[in-house]
XYZ file of C-alpha atoms in Angstrom:
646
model
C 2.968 10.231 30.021
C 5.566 7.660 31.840
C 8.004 6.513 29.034
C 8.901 3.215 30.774
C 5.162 0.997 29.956
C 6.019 -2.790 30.685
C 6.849 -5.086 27.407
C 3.959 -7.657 28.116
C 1.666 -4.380 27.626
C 3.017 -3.195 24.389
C 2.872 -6.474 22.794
C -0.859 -7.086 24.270
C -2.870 -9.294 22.020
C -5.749 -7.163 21.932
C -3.738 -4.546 20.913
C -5.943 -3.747 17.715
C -9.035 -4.642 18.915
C -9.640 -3.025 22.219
C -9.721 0.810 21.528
C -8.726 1.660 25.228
C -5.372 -0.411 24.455
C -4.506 0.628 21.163
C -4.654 4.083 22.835
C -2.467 3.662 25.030
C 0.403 1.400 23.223
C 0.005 4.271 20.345
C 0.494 7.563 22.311
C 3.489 5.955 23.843
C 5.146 5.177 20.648
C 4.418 8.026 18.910
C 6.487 9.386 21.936
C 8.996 6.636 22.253
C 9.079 4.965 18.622
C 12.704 3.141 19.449
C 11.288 1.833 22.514
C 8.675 0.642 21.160
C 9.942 -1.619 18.585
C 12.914 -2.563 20.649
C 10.374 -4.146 23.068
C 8.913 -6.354 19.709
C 12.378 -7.289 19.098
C 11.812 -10.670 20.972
C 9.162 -11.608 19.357
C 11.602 -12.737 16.396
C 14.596 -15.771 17.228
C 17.610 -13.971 16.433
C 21.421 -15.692 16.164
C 22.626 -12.608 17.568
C 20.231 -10.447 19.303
C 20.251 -6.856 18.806
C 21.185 -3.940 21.359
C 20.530 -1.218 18.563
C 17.165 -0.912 17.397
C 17.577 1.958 14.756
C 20.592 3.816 13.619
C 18.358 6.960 12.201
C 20.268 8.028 9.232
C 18.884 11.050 6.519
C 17.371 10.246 3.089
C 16.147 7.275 4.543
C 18.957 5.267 4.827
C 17.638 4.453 8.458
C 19.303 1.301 9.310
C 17.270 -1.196 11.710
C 18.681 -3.376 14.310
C 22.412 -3.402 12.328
C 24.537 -5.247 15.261
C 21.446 -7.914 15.124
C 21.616 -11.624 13.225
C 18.758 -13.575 12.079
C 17.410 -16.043 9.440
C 14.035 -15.614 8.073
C 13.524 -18.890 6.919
C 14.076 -20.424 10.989
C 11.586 -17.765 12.174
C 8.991 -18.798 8.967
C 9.892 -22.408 9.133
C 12.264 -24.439 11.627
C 11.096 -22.903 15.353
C 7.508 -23.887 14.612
C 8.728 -27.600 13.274
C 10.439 -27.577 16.494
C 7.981 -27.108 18.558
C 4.557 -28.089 16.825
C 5.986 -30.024 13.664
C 2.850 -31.370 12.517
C 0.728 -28.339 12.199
C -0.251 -27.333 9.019
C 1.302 -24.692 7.813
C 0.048 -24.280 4.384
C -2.710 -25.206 2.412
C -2.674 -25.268 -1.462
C -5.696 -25.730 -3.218
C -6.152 -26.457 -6.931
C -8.299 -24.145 -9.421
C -8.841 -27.429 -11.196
C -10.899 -29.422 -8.374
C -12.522 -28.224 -5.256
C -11.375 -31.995 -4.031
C -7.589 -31.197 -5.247
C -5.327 -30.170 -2.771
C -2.242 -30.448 -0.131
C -2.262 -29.692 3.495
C 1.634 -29.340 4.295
C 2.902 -29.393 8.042
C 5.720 -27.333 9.490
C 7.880 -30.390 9.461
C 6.948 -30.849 5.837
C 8.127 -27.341 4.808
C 11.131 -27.301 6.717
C 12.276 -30.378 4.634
C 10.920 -29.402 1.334
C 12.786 -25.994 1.688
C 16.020 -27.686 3.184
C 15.478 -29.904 -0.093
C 15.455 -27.412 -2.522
C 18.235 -24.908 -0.745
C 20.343 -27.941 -0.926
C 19.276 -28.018 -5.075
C 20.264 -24.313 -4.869
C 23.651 -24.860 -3.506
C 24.447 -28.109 -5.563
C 23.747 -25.506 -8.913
C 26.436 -22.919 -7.775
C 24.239 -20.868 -6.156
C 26.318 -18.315 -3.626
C 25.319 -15.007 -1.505
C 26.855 -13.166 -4.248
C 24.262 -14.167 -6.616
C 20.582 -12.806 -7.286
C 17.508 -15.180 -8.353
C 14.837 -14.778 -10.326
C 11.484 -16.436 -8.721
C 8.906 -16.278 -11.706
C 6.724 -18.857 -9.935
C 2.654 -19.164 -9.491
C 0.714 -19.726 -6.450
C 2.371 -23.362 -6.365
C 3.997 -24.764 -2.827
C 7.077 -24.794 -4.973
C 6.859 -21.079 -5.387
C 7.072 -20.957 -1.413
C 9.867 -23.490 -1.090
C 11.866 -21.478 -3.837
C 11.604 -18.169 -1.694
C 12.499 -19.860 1.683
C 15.324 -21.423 0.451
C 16.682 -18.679 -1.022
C 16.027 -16.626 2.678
C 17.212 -20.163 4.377
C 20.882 -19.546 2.016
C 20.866 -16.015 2.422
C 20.825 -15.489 -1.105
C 18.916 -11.653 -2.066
C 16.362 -12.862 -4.840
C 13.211 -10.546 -6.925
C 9.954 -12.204 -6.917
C 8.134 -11.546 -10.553
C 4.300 -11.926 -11.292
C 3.715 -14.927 -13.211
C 1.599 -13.024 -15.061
C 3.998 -10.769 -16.941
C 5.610 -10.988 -20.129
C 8.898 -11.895 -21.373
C 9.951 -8.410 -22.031
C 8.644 -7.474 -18.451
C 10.880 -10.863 -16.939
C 13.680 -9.804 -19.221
C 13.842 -5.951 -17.667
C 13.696 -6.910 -14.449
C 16.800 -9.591 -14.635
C 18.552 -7.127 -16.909
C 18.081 -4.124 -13.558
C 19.317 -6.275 -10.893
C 21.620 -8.697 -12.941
C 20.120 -11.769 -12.331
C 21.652 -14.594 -14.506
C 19.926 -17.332 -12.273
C 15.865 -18.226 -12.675
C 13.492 -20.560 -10.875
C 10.035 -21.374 -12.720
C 7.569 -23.418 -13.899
C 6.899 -25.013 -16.853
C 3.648 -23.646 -17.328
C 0.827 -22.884 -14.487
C -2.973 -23.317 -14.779
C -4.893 -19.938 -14.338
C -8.826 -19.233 -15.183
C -8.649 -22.866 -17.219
C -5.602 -21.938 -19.579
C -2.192 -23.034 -19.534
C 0.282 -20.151 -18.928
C 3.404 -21.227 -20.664
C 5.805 -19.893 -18.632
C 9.093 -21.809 -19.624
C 8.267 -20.552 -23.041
C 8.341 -16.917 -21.414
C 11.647 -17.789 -20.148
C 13.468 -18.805 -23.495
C 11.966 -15.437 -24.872
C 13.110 -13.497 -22.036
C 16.709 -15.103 -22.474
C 17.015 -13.716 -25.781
C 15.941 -9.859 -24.870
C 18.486 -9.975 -22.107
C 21.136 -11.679 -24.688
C 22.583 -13.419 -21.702
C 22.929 -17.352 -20.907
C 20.334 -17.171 -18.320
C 20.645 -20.732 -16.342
C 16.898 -21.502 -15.197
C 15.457 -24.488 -12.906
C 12.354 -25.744 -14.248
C 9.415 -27.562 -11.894
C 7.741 -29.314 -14.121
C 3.709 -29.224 -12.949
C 1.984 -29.219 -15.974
C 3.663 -32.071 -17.553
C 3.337 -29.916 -20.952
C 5.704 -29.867 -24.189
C 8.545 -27.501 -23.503
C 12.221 -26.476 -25.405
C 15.170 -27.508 -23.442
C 18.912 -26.568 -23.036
C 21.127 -29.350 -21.187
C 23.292 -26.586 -21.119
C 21.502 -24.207 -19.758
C 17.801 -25.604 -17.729
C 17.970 -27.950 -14.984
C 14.876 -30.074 -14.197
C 14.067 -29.311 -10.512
C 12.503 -32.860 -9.537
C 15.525 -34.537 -11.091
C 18.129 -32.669 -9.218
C 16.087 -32.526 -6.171
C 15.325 -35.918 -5.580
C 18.589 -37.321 -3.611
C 19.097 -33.817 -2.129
C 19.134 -33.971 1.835
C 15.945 -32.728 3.716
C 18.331 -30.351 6.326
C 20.095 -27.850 5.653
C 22.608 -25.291 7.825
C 20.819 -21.829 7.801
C 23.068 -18.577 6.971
C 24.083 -16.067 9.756
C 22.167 -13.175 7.646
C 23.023 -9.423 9.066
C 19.613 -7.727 10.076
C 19.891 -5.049 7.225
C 21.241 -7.196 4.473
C 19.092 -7.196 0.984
C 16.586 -9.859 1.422
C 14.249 -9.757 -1.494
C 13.040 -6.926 -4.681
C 10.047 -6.645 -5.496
C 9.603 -3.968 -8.810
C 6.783 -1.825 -9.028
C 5.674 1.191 -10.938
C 6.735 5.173 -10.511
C 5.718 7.801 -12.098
C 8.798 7.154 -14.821
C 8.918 4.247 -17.684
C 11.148 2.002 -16.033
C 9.869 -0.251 -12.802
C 11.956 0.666 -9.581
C 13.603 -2.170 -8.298
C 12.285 -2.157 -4.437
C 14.843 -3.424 -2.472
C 14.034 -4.837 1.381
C 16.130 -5.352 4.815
C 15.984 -8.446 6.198
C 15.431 -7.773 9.943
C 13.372 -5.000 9.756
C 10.989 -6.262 7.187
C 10.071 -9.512 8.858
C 9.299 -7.554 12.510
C 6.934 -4.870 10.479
C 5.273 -7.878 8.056
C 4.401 -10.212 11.190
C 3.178 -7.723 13.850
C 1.271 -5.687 11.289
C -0.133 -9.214 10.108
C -0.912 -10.615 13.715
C -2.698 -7.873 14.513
C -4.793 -6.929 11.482
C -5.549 -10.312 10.916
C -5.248 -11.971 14.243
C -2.596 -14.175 12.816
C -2.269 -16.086 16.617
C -2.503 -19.597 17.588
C -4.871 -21.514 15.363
C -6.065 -19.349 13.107
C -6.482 -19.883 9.073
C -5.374 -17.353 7.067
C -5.883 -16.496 3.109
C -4.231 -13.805 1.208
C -5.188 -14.043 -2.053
C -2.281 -11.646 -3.143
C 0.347 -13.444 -5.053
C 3.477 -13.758 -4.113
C 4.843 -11.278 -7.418
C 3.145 -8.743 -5.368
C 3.627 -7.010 -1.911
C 0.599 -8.032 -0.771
C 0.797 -11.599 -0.861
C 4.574 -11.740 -0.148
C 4.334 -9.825 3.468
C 1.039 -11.199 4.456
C 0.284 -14.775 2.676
C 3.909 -15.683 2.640
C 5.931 -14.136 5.465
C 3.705 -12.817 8.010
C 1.372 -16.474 8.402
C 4.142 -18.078 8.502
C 6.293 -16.124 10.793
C 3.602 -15.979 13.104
C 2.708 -19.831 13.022
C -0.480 -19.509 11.463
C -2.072 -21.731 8.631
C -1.890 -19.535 5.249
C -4.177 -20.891 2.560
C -2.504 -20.622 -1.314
C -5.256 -20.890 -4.510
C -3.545 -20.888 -8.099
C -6.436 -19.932 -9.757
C -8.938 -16.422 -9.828
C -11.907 -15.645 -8.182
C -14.530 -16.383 -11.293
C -12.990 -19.977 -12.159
C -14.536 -22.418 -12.074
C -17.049 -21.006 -10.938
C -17.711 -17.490 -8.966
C -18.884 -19.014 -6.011
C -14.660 -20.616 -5.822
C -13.385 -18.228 -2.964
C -16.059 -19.188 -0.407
C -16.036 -22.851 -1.660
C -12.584 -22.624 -0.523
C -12.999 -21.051 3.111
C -15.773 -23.471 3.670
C -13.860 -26.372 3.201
C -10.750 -24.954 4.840
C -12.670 -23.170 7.427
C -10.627 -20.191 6.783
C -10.986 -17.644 9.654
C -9.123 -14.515 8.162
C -9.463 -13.629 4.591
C -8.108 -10.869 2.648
C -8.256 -9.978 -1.600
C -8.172 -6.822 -3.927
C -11.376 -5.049 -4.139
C -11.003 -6.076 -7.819
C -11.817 -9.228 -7.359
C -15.199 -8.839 -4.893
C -16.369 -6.108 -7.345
C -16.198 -9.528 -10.419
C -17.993 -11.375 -8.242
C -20.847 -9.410 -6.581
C -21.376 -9.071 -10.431
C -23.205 -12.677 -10.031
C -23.881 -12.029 -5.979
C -26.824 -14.755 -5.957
C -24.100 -17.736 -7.525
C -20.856 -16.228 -5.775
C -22.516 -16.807 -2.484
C -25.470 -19.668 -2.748
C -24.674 -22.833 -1.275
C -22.069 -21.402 0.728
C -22.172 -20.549 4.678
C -18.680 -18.764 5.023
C -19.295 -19.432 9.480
C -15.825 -19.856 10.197
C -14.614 -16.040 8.758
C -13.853 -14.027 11.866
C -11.712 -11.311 9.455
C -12.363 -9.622 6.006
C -9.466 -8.065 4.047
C -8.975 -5.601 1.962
C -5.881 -4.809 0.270
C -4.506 -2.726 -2.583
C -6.895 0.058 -2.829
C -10.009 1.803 -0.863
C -13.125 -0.267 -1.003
C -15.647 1.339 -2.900
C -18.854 1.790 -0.658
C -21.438 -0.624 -2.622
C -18.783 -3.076 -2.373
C -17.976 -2.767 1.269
C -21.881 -3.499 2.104
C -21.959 -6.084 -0.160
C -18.573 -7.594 1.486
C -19.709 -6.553 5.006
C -23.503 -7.514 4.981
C -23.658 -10.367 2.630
C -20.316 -11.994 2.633
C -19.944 -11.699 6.232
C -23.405 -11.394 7.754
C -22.564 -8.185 9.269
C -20.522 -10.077 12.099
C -17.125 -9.692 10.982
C -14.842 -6.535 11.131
C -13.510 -5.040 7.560
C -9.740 -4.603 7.388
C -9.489 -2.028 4.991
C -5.693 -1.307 4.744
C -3.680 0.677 3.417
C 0.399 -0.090 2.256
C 2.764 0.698 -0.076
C 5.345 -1.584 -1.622
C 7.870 0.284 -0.277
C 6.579 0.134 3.268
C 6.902 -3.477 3.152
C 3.529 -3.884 4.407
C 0.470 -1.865 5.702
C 0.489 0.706 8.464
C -2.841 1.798 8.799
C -6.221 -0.142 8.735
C -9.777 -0.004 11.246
C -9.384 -1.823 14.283
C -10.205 -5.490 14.026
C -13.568 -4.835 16.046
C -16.697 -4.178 15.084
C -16.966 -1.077 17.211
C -14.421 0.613 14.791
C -16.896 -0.332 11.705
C -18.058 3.534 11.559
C -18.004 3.949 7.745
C -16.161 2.451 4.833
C -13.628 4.192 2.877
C -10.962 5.476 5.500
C -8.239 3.867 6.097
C -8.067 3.595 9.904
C -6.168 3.532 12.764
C -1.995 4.170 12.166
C -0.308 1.618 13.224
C 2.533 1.895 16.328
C 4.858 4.127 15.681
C 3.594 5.469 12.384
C 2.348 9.408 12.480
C 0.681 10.563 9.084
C 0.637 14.327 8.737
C -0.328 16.257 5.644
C 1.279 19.241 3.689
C 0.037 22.139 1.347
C 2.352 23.176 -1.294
C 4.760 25.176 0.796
C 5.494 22.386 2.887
C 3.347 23.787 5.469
C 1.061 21.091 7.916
C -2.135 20.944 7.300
C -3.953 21.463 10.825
C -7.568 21.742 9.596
C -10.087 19.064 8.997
C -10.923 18.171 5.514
C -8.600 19.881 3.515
C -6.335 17.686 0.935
C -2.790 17.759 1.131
C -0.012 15.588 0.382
C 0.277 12.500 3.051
C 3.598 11.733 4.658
C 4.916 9.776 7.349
C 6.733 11.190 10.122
C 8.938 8.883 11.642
C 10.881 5.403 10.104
C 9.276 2.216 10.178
C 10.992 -0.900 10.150
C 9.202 -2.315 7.119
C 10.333 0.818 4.838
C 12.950 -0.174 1.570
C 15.905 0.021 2.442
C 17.085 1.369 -1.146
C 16.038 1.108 -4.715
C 18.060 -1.360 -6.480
C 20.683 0.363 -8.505
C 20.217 3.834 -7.818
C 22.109 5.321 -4.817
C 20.620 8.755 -4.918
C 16.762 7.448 -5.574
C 15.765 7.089 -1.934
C 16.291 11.099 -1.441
C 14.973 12.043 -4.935
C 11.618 9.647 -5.017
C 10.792 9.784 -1.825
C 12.828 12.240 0.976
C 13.412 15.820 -1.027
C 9.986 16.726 -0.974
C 9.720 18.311 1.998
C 12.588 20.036 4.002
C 12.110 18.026 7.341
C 13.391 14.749 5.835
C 10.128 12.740 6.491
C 9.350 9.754 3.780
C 6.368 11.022 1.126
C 4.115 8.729 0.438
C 2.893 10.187 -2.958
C -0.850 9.858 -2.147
C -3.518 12.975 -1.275
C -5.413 12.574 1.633
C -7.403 14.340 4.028
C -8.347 14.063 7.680
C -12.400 14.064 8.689
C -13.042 15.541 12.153
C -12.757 12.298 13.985
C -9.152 12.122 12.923
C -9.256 9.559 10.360
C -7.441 9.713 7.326
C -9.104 9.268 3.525
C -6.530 9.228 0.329
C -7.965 10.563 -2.345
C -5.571 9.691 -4.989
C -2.192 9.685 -6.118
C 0.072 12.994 -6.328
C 2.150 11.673 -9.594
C 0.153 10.365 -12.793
C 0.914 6.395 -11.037
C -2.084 4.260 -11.687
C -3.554 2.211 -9.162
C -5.642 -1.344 -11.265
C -6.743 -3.839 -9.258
C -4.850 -2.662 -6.544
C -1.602 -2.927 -8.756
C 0.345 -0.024 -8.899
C 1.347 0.902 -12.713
C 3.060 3.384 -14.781
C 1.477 5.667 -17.495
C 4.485 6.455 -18.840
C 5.514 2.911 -19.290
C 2.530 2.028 -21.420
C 2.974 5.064 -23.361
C 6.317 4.123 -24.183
C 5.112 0.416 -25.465
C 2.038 2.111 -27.348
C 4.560 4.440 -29.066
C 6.453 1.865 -30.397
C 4.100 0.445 -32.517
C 4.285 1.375 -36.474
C 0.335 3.154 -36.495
C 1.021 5.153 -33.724
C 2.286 9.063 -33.997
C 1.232 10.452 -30.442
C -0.587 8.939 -27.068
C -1.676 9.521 -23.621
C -2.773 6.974 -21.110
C -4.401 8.400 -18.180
C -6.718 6.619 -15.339
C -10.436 6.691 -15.326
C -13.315 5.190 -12.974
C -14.131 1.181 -13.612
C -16.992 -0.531 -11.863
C -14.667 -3.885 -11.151
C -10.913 -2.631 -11.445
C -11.382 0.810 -9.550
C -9.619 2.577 -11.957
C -9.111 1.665 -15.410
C -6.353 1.975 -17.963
C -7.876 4.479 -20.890
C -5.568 5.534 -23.856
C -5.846 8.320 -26.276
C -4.043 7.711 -29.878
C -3.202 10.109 -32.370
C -2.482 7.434 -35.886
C 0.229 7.998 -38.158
C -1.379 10.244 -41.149
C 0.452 7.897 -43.969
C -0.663 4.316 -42.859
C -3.011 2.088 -44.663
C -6.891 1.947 -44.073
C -6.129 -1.787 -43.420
C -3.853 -0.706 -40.601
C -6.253 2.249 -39.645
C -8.949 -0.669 -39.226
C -7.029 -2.566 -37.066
C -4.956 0.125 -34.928
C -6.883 -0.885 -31.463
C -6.149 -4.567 -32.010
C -2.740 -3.811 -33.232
C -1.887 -1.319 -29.596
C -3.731 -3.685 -27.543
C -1.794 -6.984 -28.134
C 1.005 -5.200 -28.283
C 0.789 -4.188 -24.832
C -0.160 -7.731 -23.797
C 2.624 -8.887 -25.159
C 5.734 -6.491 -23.972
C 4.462 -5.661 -20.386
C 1.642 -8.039 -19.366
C -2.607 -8.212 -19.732
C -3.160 -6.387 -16.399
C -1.315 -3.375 -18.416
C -3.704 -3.708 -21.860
C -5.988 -0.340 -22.174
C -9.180 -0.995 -21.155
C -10.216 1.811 -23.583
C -8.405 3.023 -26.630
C -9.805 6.041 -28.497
C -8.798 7.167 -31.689
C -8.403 10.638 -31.587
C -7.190 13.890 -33.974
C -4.951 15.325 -31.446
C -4.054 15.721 -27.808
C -4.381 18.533 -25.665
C -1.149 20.686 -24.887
C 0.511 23.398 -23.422
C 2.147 25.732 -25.091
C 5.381 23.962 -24.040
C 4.294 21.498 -25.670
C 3.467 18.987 -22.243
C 0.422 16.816 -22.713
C -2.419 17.805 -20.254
C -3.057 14.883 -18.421
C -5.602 16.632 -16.383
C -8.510 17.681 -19.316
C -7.503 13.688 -21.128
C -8.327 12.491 -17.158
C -11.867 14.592 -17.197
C -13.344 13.267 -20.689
C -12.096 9.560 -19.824
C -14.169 10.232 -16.567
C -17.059 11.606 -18.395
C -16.169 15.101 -16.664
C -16.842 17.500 -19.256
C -19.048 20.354 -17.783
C -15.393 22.251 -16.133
C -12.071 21.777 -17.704
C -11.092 24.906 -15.013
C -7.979 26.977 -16.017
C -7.495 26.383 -19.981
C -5.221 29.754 -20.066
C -2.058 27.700 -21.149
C -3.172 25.227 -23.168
C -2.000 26.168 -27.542
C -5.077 24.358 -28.984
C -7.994 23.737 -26.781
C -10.133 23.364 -30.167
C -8.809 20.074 -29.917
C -10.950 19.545 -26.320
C -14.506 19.738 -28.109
C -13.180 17.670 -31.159
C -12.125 14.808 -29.126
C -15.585 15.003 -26.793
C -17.119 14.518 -30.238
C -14.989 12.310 -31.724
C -15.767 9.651 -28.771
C -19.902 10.485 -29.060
C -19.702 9.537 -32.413
């Protein structure tokens, strides 16, 4: 094949939805990945355009165009107030009212960032520092992270949904001393107090933790002079421009945390160049992110999802990205496709946790709705189980609009494999597509051998760098070999999934490799629950494993072993007692969906917890436990089977 294609070709707009295309644009960089994203390369305004496009390095360490300059905040933000400043560029609509909400143009963001960037810098703020962003879906939440890309300060985006100790770990692993919140954020009808959060976090992390507060809710709150600065206060005689930083393509610009298959989150840490080239292609083609289009994530920003797509991507790409604070069931389940009628959203993409709650009242989440303008349907986090994807395909989009069934990784900064956007490529649900440009799965057994034949599982990796990929994880220099590069000897990332290929060449996962959980599309650690669980006073022994759920895809279940000298009060109340327990250190997304009180947990003679049998009984798998030659007391197998009958 010729190795020279022209540029306008590889960057063809039908490039993911014309199947003769895609061919052709993927064979060639499969063959020629550097040319192939050097010829994307102006398709981002650089201050100092790049002549390098990679500078392949092993373990990873793969650096992206390094002689390159650029701002991420004047490719999100100022070239599109330049040259269309009064298109919208976000929408944010309240959970409160259907008739509640903000349409704000380019030029509008560009001086509500510059506003608060200048807030930034009159607080102390520097390059040298990292923020906190504990914000919910709130235009503010935006503002915060663009400023902070507009300053070139690095900052770690944290669900609003987690927990003081959860805030407090996170700070404490990348030493943040500097946060940016709300006072409290309305979600499903309650009022999260998250300045409250904040003031416990401070004392965990034993620290003076300086904090702006946006004050939203209007709601009672503590207050430090010292120590909390009230944003609207500061903000309000700041300037509406501000000079944008000269960033370095591979500097840090953002960490998000998520869960390994160890206690302690892994501070994911991405490049700056690199990250916004992989997060806007990937997002203009998957979700035809061109021209006029409306786009809704409903990720949050705490989370990959929503930060590539709903945040950096739309915008990037000049597009209209639509921001809810609420869920999908309040106020009432019908409240996503209220929303894309009255937006006339054209692209929309959510966890398959959230259409599995509401096909649960199909005839209310859709009546009264018509849902005409959706040209795109989304699917992020996890595989799409298949009543769900007929529900989704036939009901919510009338069988006219093309599934998007990705799927990503955190630490690929985005998603590099999903069905082409046509409904020619609509074959069956559950794979996960086409690869993207430049990325090349391939599978291996347990000797690191390539798995050539067609349905057989291996472990999935990914051949060749992509520019989206971390760039390290936060505070570990050896942890991009050891997670993710020593597992096979050709230095090739591992994704830590299973998968096989069918004998059309597409790709299924069928789980993970480690014991990582995958809820609602949100990747979390076993170990780390165990570790909370353990800590409270009932509690002698316990094992959380994963297990089937109708509306989460996979559940949290946990198997408890009680103290044999506590009370029958506190015997009576041990599920209550783990429960809230876990609500309160890590976050609700993390509480056991199941806890079972059992005698004792199956082991080897080692004495290693077999994750494996606890897995089959949570699934209701009990017919073959398969090899039970190491295990010291499989007695304990039938006891617990009849322990949860009765």
């Amino acid at each position: 094949m010729q190795t020279i294609i022209d540029k306008a070709f590889l960057q063809h707009k039908d490039a993911w939805r014309n199947k003769e295309i895609y061919k052709k644009i993927y064979d060639f960089s499969i063959q020629n990945p550097e040319k192939y994203w050097g010829a994307q390369i102006d398709m981002l305004s650089w201050t100092k355009t790049p002549n390098i496009v990679m500078e392949k390095k092993p373990y990873g360490a793969t650096k992206w165009f390094p002689d390159g300059k650029i701002n991420v905040c004047y490719n999100c933000v100022d070239r599109h107030a330049e040259k269309n400043p009064n298109k919208t560029a976000i929408i944010w609509q309240s959970e409160t009212d259907i008739e509640r909400y903000e349409y704000i143009s380019f030029k509008k963001l560009k001086e509500e960032v510059c506003r608060f960037a200048n807030t930034l810098k009159k607080l102390g703020l520097t390059r040298k520092d990292y923020v906190t962003i504990y914000m919910p879906m709130v235009p503010e939440g935006v503002y915060a992270c663009l400023a902070c890309t507009r300053l070139g300060i690095p900052y770690t985006a944290v669900f609003a949904g987690f927990s003081p100790s959860a805030v407090a770990l996170r700070m404490n692993d990348c030493g943040s001393d500097f946060i940016i919140t709300c006072d409290g954020n309305s979600r499903g009808g309650k009022i999260i107090p998250l300045k409250k959060n904040i003031d416990e976090a401070r004392k965990i992390c034993k620290t003076e933790i300086r904090s702006l507060i946006v004050k939203r809710q209007n709601i009672d709150i503590d207050w430090n002079d010292k120590l909390d600065f009230d944003y609207y206060n500061i903000s309000k005689d700041q300037y509406t421009d501000c000079e944008i930083a000269d960033t370095d393509s591979d500097s840090e610009l953002f960490i998000l945390y998520t869960s390994g298959s160890v206690g302690k989150p892994k501070g994911v840490t991405m490049g700056t160049g690199g990250f916004l080239m992989f997060s806007s292609i990937t997002g203009k083609y998957f979700f035809n992110q061109f021209d006029d289009e409306i786009f809704w994530g409903s990720g949050d920003i705490g989370w990959m999802g929503g930060h590539a797509y709903a945040l950096y991507s739309a915008l990037c790409n000049g597009v209209t990205s639509v921001f809810f604070e609420g869920i999908p069931t309040y106020p009432r389940n019908s409240i996503f496709w209220e929303i894309i009628d009255k937006h006339k959203v054209t692209s929309f993409n959510t966890a398959p946790t959230a259409l599995r709650a509401m096909m649960k009242h199909s005839e209310e989440t859709l009546a009264n709705t018509s849902r005409e303008s959706l040209k795109y349907l989304g699917v992020f986090g996890e595989i799409l189980n298949k009543d769900a994807w007929y529900w989704y395909f036939n009901e919510v989009g009338r069988g006219r609009c093309p599934i998007v069934n990705m799927w990503g990784q955190t630490e690929l900064g985005g998603v590099p494999t999903a069905p082409l956007s046509c409904l020619e490529d609509m074959k069956t649900y559950g794979h996960i597509g086409r690869q993207f440009f430049g990325c090349k799965l391939i599978l291996k057994d347990e000797d690191d051998n390539d798995i050539a034949t067609p349905e057989t599982t291996g472990a999935m990796f990914i051949k060749y760098p992509l520019p989206g990929m971390l760039i390290r994880v936060f505070g570990d220099e050896n942890a991009l070999e050891k997670m993710y590069y020593s597992q096979s000897k050709e230095d090739i990332y591992c994704t830590g999934d299973e998968a096989y290929f069918d004998f059309d060449g597409n790709f299924w996962v069928t789980g993970r490799i480690d014991d990582v959980l995958n809820v609602s599309g949100h990747r979390i650690s076993p170990i780390e629950i165990e570790e909370v669980i353990a800590g409270c006073e009932v509690v002698a022994e316990v094992s959380v494993v994963g297990y089937p759920h109708e509306v989460k895809g996979e559940g949290i279940y946990a198997f408890v072993v009680l103290k044999k000298e506590i009370t029958n009060e506190q015997r009576a109340n041990a599920t209550k007692l783990i429960s809230d327990r876990v609500r309160k250190i890590i976050s609700p997304i993390t509480k056991p969906d199941i806890i079972s009180i059992v005698n004792d947990l199956p082991k080897t003679r080692s004495g290693k917890i077999m994750r494996r049998i606890l897995r089959k009984i949570a699934a209701n798998d009990v017919q073959d436990f398969e090899d039970l030659t190491t295990i010291s007391n499989p007695d304990c197998i039938e006891d617990i089977i009849n322990t949860l009958k009765s």
